[in-house]
PDB file of C-alpha atoms and ligand atoms in Angstrom:
ATOM      1  CA  UNK A   1       0.000   0.000   0.000  1.00 46.00           C
ATOM      2  CA  UNK A   2       2.561   2.486  -1.151  1.00 48.00           C
ATOM      3  CA  UNK A   3       0.774   5.776  -1.713  1.00 65.00           C
ATOM      4  CA  UNK A   4       3.503   6.976  -4.060  1.00 89.00           C
ATOM      5  CA  UNK A   5       5.232   9.106  -1.482  1.00 94.00           C
ATOM      6  CA  UNK A   6       7.261  11.891  -2.981  1.00 96.00           C
ATOM      7  CA  UNK A   7      10.820  12.285  -1.802  1.00 97.00           C
ATOM      8  CA  UNK A   8      12.892  15.370  -2.410  1.00 98.00           C
ATOM      9  CA  UNK A   9      16.587  14.686  -2.658  1.00 97.00           C
ATOM     10  CA  UNK A  10      18.930  17.632  -2.087  1.00 97.00           C
ATOM     11  CA  UNK A  11      22.413  16.467  -2.950  1.00 95.00           C
ATOM     12  CA  UNK A  12      25.169  17.911  -5.144  1.00 95.00           C
ATOM     13  CA  UNK A  13      27.075  14.710  -5.877  1.00 92.00           C
ATOM     14  CA  UNK A  14      25.715  13.253  -9.123  1.00 93.00           C
ATOM     15  CA  UNK A  15      26.735   9.633  -8.389  1.00 91.00           C
ATOM     16  CA  UNK A  16      25.013   9.545  -5.051  1.00 90.00           C
ATOM     17  CA  UNK A  17      22.026  11.361  -6.454  1.00 93.00           C
ATOM     18  CA  UNK A  18      21.622   8.802  -9.248  1.00 94.00           C
ATOM     19  CA  UNK A  19      22.120   5.873  -6.916  1.00 93.00           C
ATOM     20  CA  UNK A  20      19.512   7.089  -4.449  1.00 94.00           C
ATOM     21  CA  UNK A  21      17.030   8.150  -7.128  1.00 95.00           C
ATOM     22  CA  UNK A  22      17.251   4.748  -8.836  1.00 95.00           C
ATOM     23  CA  UNK A  23      16.876   2.910  -5.539  1.00 95.00           C
ATOM     24  CA  UNK A  24      13.841   4.944  -4.553  1.00 96.00           C
ATOM     25  CA  UNK A  25      12.133   4.677  -7.927  1.00 95.00           C
ATOM     26  CA  UNK A  26      12.385   0.875  -7.919  1.00 95.00           C
ATOM     27  CA  UNK A  27      10.552   1.074  -4.578  1.00 94.00           C
ATOM     28  CA  UNK A  28       7.811   3.085  -6.268  1.00 94.00           C
ATOM     29  CA  UNK A  29       8.652   6.412  -4.634  1.00 96.00           C
ATOM     30  CA  UNK A  30       8.346   9.577  -6.664  1.00 95.00           C
ATOM     31  CA  UNK A  31      11.666  11.400  -6.621  1.00 96.00           C
ATOM     32  CA  UNK A  32      12.512  15.010  -7.297  1.00 95.00           C
ATOM     33  CA  UNK A  33      15.976  16.403  -6.813  1.00 94.00           C
ATOM     34  CA  UNK A  34      17.988  19.538  -6.449  1.00 97.00           C
ATOM     35  CA  UNK A  35      21.743  20.059  -6.534  1.00 96.00           C
ATOM     36  CA  UNK A  36      21.753  23.260  -4.537  1.00 97.00           C
ATOM     37  CA  UNK A  37      20.155  24.392  -1.310  1.00 97.00           C
ATOM     38  CA  UNK A  38      18.363  27.224  -3.085  1.00 97.00           C
ATOM     39  CA  UNK A  39      16.718  24.879  -5.596  1.00 97.00           C
ATOM     40  CA  UNK A  40      15.957  22.410  -2.857  1.00 97.00           C
ATOM     41  CA  UNK A  41      14.216  24.999  -0.718  1.00 96.00           C
ATOM     42  CA  UNK A  42      12.134  26.221  -3.613  1.00 96.00           C
ATOM     43  CA  UNK A  43      11.134  22.640  -4.549  1.00 96.00           C
ATOM     44  CA  UNK A  44      10.320  21.894  -0.916  1.00 95.00           C
ATOM     45  CA  UNK A  45       7.993  24.884  -0.827  1.00 93.00           C
ATOM     46  CA  UNK A  46       6.369  24.380  -4.228  1.00 93.00           C
ATOM     47  CA  UNK A  47       6.209  20.594  -4.453  1.00 90.00           C
ATOM     48  CA  UNK A  48       5.103  19.592  -0.941  1.00 86.00           C
ATOM     49  CA  UNK A  49       7.214  16.415  -0.805  1.00 95.00           C
ATOM     50  CA  UNK A  50       6.523  13.808   1.889  1.00 95.00           C
ATOM     51  CA  UNK A  51      10.145  13.597   2.957  1.00 97.00           C
ATOM     52  CA  UNK A  52      13.446  15.357   2.328  1.00 98.00           C
ATOM     53  CA  UNK A  53      16.788  13.597   2.015  1.00 98.00           C
ATOM     54  CA  UNK A  54      19.375  16.263   2.602  1.00 97.00           C
ATOM     55  CA  UNK A  55      23.118  16.340   2.080  1.00 94.00           C
ATOM     56  CA  UNK A  56      24.803  18.593   4.651  1.00 92.00           C
ATOM     57  CA  UNK A  57      27.647  19.694   2.387  1.00 90.00           C
ATOM     58  CA  UNK A  58      25.995  21.733  -0.331  1.00 94.00           C
ATOM     59  CA  UNK A  59      27.745  24.265  -2.583  1.00 96.00           C
ATOM     60  CA  UNK A  60      25.625  27.314  -1.751  1.00 97.00           C
ATOM     61  CA  UNK A  61      24.479  26.898   1.851  1.00 95.00           C
ATOM     62  CA  UNK A  62      25.174  24.808   4.923  1.00 93.00           C
ATOM     63  CA  UNK A  63      22.683  21.943   5.181  1.00 94.00           C
ATOM     64  CA  UNK A  64      21.999  22.909   8.810  1.00 95.00           C
ATOM     65  CA  UNK A  65      20.610  26.241   7.582  1.00 96.00           C
ATOM     66  CA  UNK A  66      18.413  24.398   5.088  1.00 97.00           C
ATOM     67  CA  UNK A  67      16.931  22.418   7.994  1.00 97.00           C
ATOM     68  CA  UNK A  68      16.314  25.596  10.011  1.00 96.00           C
ATOM     69  CA  UNK A  69      14.719  27.259   7.009  1.00 96.00           C
ATOM     70  CA  UNK A  70      12.340  24.346   6.317  1.00 96.00           C
ATOM     71  CA  UNK A  71      11.444  24.054   9.997  1.00 95.00           C
ATOM     72  CA  UNK A  72      10.190  27.623  10.008  1.00 94.00           C
ATOM     73  CA  UNK A  73       7.175  26.516   8.005  1.00 92.00           C
ATOM     74  CA  UNK A  74       7.010  22.729   7.848  1.00 93.00           C
ATOM     75  CA  UNK A  75       7.256  19.510   9.904  1.00 92.00           C
ATOM     76  CA  UNK A  76       8.072  17.439   6.847  1.00 94.00           C
ATOM     77  CA  UNK A  77      10.494  14.667   7.853  1.00 95.00           C
ATOM     78  CA  UNK A  78      14.122  15.393   7.021  1.00 97.00           C
ATOM     79  CA  UNK A  79      16.769  12.686   6.886  1.00 97.00           C
ATOM     80  CA  UNK A  80      20.282  14.018   6.663  1.00 95.00           C
ATOM     81  CA  UNK A  81      22.742  12.193   4.436  1.00 91.00           C
ATOM     82  CA  UNK A  82      26.292  13.064   5.100  1.00 80.00           C
ATOM     83  CA  UNK A  83      29.824  11.936   4.461  1.00 75.00           C
ATOM     84  CA  UNK A  84      30.855  13.654   7.631  1.00 66.00           C
ATOM     85  CA  UNK A  85      31.309  11.329  10.523  1.00 72.00           C
ATOM     86  CA  UNK A  86      31.684  13.973  13.204  1.00 78.00           C
ATOM     87  CA  UNK A  87      29.065  13.538  15.880  1.00 84.00           C
ATOM     88  CA  UNK A  88      28.908  17.289  16.392  1.00 88.00           C
ATOM     89  CA  UNK A  89      27.321  17.887  12.992  1.00 90.00           C
ATOM     90  CA  UNK A  90      24.802  15.112  13.410  1.00 91.00           C
ATOM     91  CA  UNK A  91      23.805  16.522  16.785  1.00 93.00           C
ATOM     92  CA  UNK A  92      23.540  19.991  15.276  1.00 93.00           C
ATOM     93  CA  UNK A  93      21.344  18.668  12.453  1.00 95.00           C
ATOM     94  CA  UNK A  94      19.073  16.784  14.858  1.00 94.00           C
ATOM     95  CA  UNK A  95      18.804  19.773  17.185  1.00 93.00           C
ATOM     96  CA  UNK A  96      17.997  22.010  14.199  1.00 94.00           C
ATOM     97  CA  UNK A  97      15.026  19.741  13.496  1.00 94.00           C
ATOM     98  CA  UNK A  98      16.255  16.855  11.338  1.00 95.00           C
ATOM     99  CA  UNK A  99      14.456  13.587  12.082  1.00 94.00           C
ATOM    100  CA  UNK A 100      17.300  11.224  11.419  1.00 94.00           C
ATOM    101  CA  UNK A 101      20.656  10.878   9.704  1.00 92.00           C
ATOM    102  CA  UNK A 102      22.444   8.344   7.604  1.00 92.00           C
ATOM    103  CA  UNK A 103      26.188   8.330   7.040  1.00 89.00           C
ATOM    104  CA  UNK A 104      27.795   7.722   3.650  1.00 85.00           C
ATOM    105  CA  UNK A 105      28.519   5.097   2.543  1.00 86.00           C
ATOM    106  CA  UNK A 106      25.227   3.445   3.446  1.00 90.00           C
ATOM    107  CA  UNK A 107      23.391   0.398   2.182  1.00 91.00           C
ATOM    108  CA  UNK A 108      20.113   0.418   0.284  1.00 93.00           C
ATOM    109  CA  UNK A 109      18.207  -1.493   2.935  1.00 94.00           C
ATOM    110  CA  UNK A 110      19.375   0.876   5.683  1.00 92.00           C
ATOM    111  CA  UNK A 111      18.291   3.905   3.653  1.00 94.00           C
ATOM    112  CA  UNK A 112      14.881   2.410   2.866  1.00 95.00           C
ATOM    113  CA  UNK A 113      14.294   1.390   6.477  1.00 91.00           C
ATOM    114  CA  UNK A 114      15.039   4.918   7.700  1.00 92.00           C
ATOM    115  CA  UNK A 115      12.695   6.379   5.096  1.00 95.00           C
ATOM    116  CA  UNK A 116       9.874   3.990   5.990  1.00 92.00           C
ATOM    117  CA  UNK A 117      10.228   4.787   9.695  1.00 88.00           C
ATOM    118  CA  UNK A 118      10.233   8.539   9.119  1.00 91.00           C
ATOM    119  CA  UNK A 119       7.219   8.400   6.781  1.00 91.00           C
ATOM    120  CA  UNK A 120       5.273   6.182   9.125  1.00 86.00           C
ATOM    121  CA  UNK A 121       5.930   8.462  12.080  1.00 82.00           C
ATOM    122  CA  UNK A 122       4.982  11.549  10.120  1.00 83.00           C
ATOM    123  CA  UNK A 123       1.708  10.126   8.744  1.00 78.00           C
ATOM    124  CA  UNK A 124       0.901   9.101  12.268  1.00 70.00           C
ATOM    125  CA  UNK A 125       1.642  12.533  13.655  1.00 66.00           C
ATOM    126  CA  UNK A 126      -0.557  14.148  11.054  1.00 64.00           C
ATOM    127  CA  UNK A 127      -3.514  12.073  12.160  1.00 55.00           C
ATOM    128  CA  UNK A 128      -3.200  11.656  15.880  1.00 51.00           C
ATOM    129  CA  UNK A 129      -0.805  13.707  17.953  1.00 51.00           C
ATOM    130  CA  UNK A 130       1.994  11.559  19.328  1.00 53.00           C
ATOM    131  CA  UNK A 131       0.899  12.473  22.827  1.00 53.00           C
ATOM    132  CA  UNK A 132      -2.524  11.016  22.005  1.00 59.00           C
ATOM    133  CA  UNK A 133      -1.217   7.483  21.661  1.00 71.00           C
ATOM    134  CA  UNK A 134      -2.115   5.454  24.693  1.00 87.00           C
ATOM    135  CA  UNK A 135       0.280   2.548  24.378  1.00 92.00           C
ATOM    136  CA  UNK A 136       3.785   1.643  23.396  1.00 94.00           C
ATOM    137  CA  UNK A 137       4.617  -1.992  22.673  1.00 95.00           C
ATOM    138  CA  UNK A 138       7.904  -3.575  21.621  1.00 96.00           C
ATOM    139  CA  UNK A 139       8.868  -7.200  22.153  1.00 96.00           C
ATOM    140  CA  UNK A 140       7.971  -7.882  25.811  1.00 96.00           C
ATOM    141  CA  UNK A 141       7.768  -4.244  26.860  1.00 97.00           C
ATOM    142  CA  UNK A 142       4.421  -2.466  27.208  1.00 96.00           C
ATOM    143  CA  UNK A 143       4.025   1.132  28.329  1.00 96.00           C
ATOM    144  CA  UNK A 144       0.505   2.222  29.153  1.00 95.00           C
ATOM    145  CA  UNK A 145       0.582   6.028  29.228  1.00 93.00           C
ATOM    146  CA  UNK A 146      -2.913   6.377  30.668  1.00 92.00           C
ATOM    147  CA  UNK A 147      -2.351   4.016  33.558  1.00 93.00           C
ATOM    148  CA  UNK A 148       1.298   5.048  33.983  1.00 94.00           C
ATOM    149  CA  UNK A 149       2.358   1.414  34.045  1.00 95.00           C
ATOM    150  CA  UNK A 150       5.328  -0.262  32.477  1.00 97.00           C
ATOM    151  CA  UNK A 151       5.457  -4.026  32.159  1.00 97.00           C
ATOM    152  CA  UNK A 152       8.026  -6.445  30.811  1.00 96.00           C
ATOM    153  CA  UNK A 153       6.655  -9.901  29.995  1.00 95.00           C
ATOM    154  CA  UNK A 154       3.616  -9.034  32.088  1.00 95.00           C
ATOM    155  CA  UNK A 155       5.531  -8.005  35.216  1.00 96.00           C
ATOM    156  CA  UNK A 156       5.128  -4.440  36.445  1.00 97.00           C
ATOM    157  CA  UNK A 157       8.462  -2.637  36.668  1.00 97.00           C
ATOM    158  CA  UNK A 158       8.786   0.368  38.962  1.00 97.00           C
ATOM    159  CA  UNK A 159      10.583   3.457  37.749  1.00 97.00           C
ATOM    160  CA  UNK A 160      11.351   6.728  39.490  1.00 97.00           C
ATOM    161  CA  UNK A 161       9.598   9.795  38.144  1.00 96.00           C
ATOM    162  CA  UNK A 162      12.716  10.928  36.286  1.00 96.00           C
ATOM    163  CA  UNK A 163      13.271   7.477  34.801  1.00 97.00           C
ATOM    164  CA  UNK A 164       9.625   7.340  33.718  1.00 97.00           C
ATOM    165  CA  UNK A 165       9.949  10.740  32.051  1.00 96.00           C
ATOM    166  CA  UNK A 166      13.060   9.675  30.143  1.00 97.00           C
ATOM    167  CA  UNK A 167      11.607   6.360  29.096  1.00 97.00           C
ATOM    168  CA  UNK A 168       8.251   7.700  27.924  1.00 96.00           C
ATOM    169  CA  UNK A 169       9.855  10.559  26.004  1.00 95.00           C
ATOM    170  CA  UNK A 170      12.030   8.070  24.123  1.00 96.00           C
ATOM    171  CA  UNK A 171       9.039   5.776  23.602  1.00 95.00           C
ATOM    172  CA  UNK A 172       6.881   8.576  22.212  1.00 91.00           C
ATOM    173  CA  UNK A 173       9.704   9.322  19.783  1.00 90.00           C
ATOM    174  CA  UNK A 174      10.472   5.663  19.117  1.00 90.00           C
ATOM    175  CA  UNK A 175      12.643   4.989  16.108  1.00 87.00           C
ATOM    176  CA  UNK A 176      14.059   8.482  16.199  1.00 88.00           C
ATOM    177  CA  UNK A 177      17.428   9.557  17.570  1.00 92.00           C
ATOM    178  CA  UNK A 178      16.983  11.885  20.525  1.00 94.00           C
ATOM    179  CA  UNK A 179      20.061  13.945  21.328  1.00 94.00           C
ATOM    180  CA  UNK A 180      21.347  14.169  24.891  1.00 93.00           C
ATOM    181  CA  UNK A 181      20.505  17.889  25.028  1.00 91.00           C
ATOM    182  CA  UNK A 182      16.947  17.407  23.804  1.00 92.00           C
ATOM    183  CA  UNK A 183      16.365  14.719  26.399  1.00 94.00           C
ATOM    184  CA  UNK A 184      17.953  16.721  29.210  1.00 94.00           C
ATOM    185  CA  UNK A 185      15.881  19.786  28.308  1.00 92.00           C
ATOM    186  CA  UNK A 186      12.695  17.723  28.248  1.00 93.00           C
ATOM    187  CA  UNK A 187      13.335  16.067  31.599  1.00 93.00           C
ATOM    188  CA  UNK A 188      15.092  18.745  33.635  1.00 93.00           C
ATOM    189  CA  UNK A 189      14.067  21.919  31.797  1.00 89.00           C
ATOM    190  CA  UNK A 190      15.900  24.466  29.633  1.00 84.00           C
ATOM    191  CA  UNK A 191      18.227  25.682  32.377  1.00 84.00           C
ATOM    192  CA  UNK A 192      19.530  22.242  33.277  1.00 84.00           C
ATOM    193  CA  UNK A 193      23.231  21.578  33.238  1.00 80.00           C
ATOM    194  CA  UNK A 194      23.975  20.152  29.805  1.00 73.00           C
ATOM    195  CA  UNK A 195      26.514  17.808  31.345  1.00 80.00           C
ATOM    196  CA  UNK A 196      24.974  14.407  30.645  1.00 86.00           C
ATOM    197  CA  UNK A 197      26.372  12.550  33.653  1.00 91.00           C
ATOM    198  CA  UNK A 198      23.039  12.480  35.505  1.00 92.00           C
ATOM    199  CA  UNK A 199      21.311  11.341  32.351  1.00 94.00           C
ATOM    200  CA  UNK A 200      23.798   8.493  31.969  1.00 94.00           C
ATOM    201  CA  UNK A 201      23.264   7.436  35.574  1.00 95.00           C
ATOM    202  CA  UNK A 202      19.499   7.375  35.073  1.00 96.00           C
ATOM    203  CA  UNK A 203      19.843   5.524  31.790  1.00 96.00           C
ATOM    204  CA  UNK A 204      21.992   2.876  33.479  1.00 96.00           C
ATOM    205  CA  UNK A 205      19.231   2.394  36.068  1.00 97.00           C
ATOM    206  CA  UNK A 206      16.531   2.211  33.391  1.00 97.00           C
ATOM    207  CA  UNK A 207      18.482  -0.402  31.469  1.00 97.00           C
ATOM    208  CA  UNK A 208      19.134  -2.438  34.588  1.00 96.00           C
ATOM    209  CA  UNK A 209      15.387  -2.652  35.180  1.00 96.00           C
ATOM    210  CA  UNK A 210      14.386  -3.041  31.546  1.00 96.00           C
ATOM    211  CA  UNK A 211      17.012  -5.020  29.739  1.00 95.00           C
ATOM    212  CA  UNK A 212      17.952  -8.635  30.236  1.00 93.00           C
ATOM    213  CA  UNK A 213      21.541  -7.728  29.445  1.00 94.00           C
ATOM    214  CA  UNK A 214      22.129  -3.969  29.902  1.00 90.00           C
ATOM    215  CA  UNK A 215      25.429  -4.249  28.009  1.00 90.00           C
ATOM    216  CA  UNK A 216      23.558  -5.525  24.956  1.00 93.00           C
ATOM    217  CA  UNK A 217      20.296  -3.558  25.038  1.00 95.00           C
ATOM    218  CA  UNK A 218      17.293  -4.556  22.956  1.00 96.00           C
ATOM    219  CA  UNK A 219      15.012  -1.605  23.727  1.00 97.00           C
ATOM    220  CA  UNK A 220      17.111   1.536  24.017  1.00 97.00           C
ATOM    221  CA  UNK A 221      20.189   1.913  21.837  1.00 96.00           C
ATOM    222  CA  UNK A 222      23.049   4.327  22.346  1.00 94.00           C
ATOM    223  CA  UNK A 223      24.146   6.414  19.380  1.00 91.00           C
ATOM    224  CA  UNK A 224      27.634   7.156  20.624  1.00 88.00           C
ATOM    225  CA  UNK A 225      28.317  10.861  21.058  1.00 89.00           C
ATOM    226  CA  UNK A 226      24.798  11.761  19.908  1.00 92.00           C
ATOM    227  CA  UNK A 227      22.007  10.346  22.015  1.00 94.00           C
ATOM    228  CA  UNK A 228      19.567   7.447  22.286  1.00 96.00           C
ATOM    229  CA  UNK A 229      17.177   5.687  19.950  1.00 95.00           C
ATOM    230  CA  UNK A 230      14.334   3.545  21.237  1.00 95.00           C
ATOM    231  CA  UNK A 231      13.107   0.558  19.266  1.00 94.00           C
ATOM    232  CA  UNK A 232      10.007   1.191  17.109  1.00 88.00           C
ATOM    233  CA  UNK A 233       6.527   0.972  18.568  1.00 86.00           C
ATOM    234  CA  UNK A 234       4.913  -2.235  17.272  1.00 84.00           C
ATOM    235  CA  UNK A 235       1.549  -0.958  18.363  1.00 74.00           C
ATOM    236  CA  UNK A 236       1.205   1.435  15.428  1.00 68.00           C
TER     237      UNK A 236
HETATM  238 CA1  LIG B   1      27.907  17.286  -0.925  1.00 88.75          CA
END
């Protein structure tokens, strides 16, 4: 049931552009592309694509500024594609409003999986607000937001208020990378110390309660230097 989603690709490297466009078209996506930020922004505004794939290193503008510009008027999902491996830029892109990132070189299946996740989350958000979902389910974990209960394999697990806040924020954004700063701001407020030591301590406690083997988590994954990503909600 592919509704012919339209994807706008903003990328100045021809090879990568062709590779991605071919991959997406065989999956029945409509693809439009731009080689500069200026063209990309004008296509984003005129064409109303369902998703933007954005290269951060463009000839005429920094990709981060493209994200900021789009976010002034649209919540359209943006996945950043970048050759840069520096965590700092990925964090900057996510904090500017990107939904996800993928690092070159990447495989076709990884790219398609990221696109599917982002599209699914965005169609969901357009219908029902994320906060309106009443349940999160993944493997043996169930979070019931209305009852404020968290169970693993049917057993109720008790979390502190802070732990609950962290866990439910990640669950409501399941599949998406949440940067340390975003999480800290959500839990402790905008004036919190951005040092993530307290967050790490809380996360260790959450994993101890949640995961069978905290060193090899199956629910909450660490994106080193960037943040955390919680496994997708199967309940959607
Ligand atoms: Ca480039």
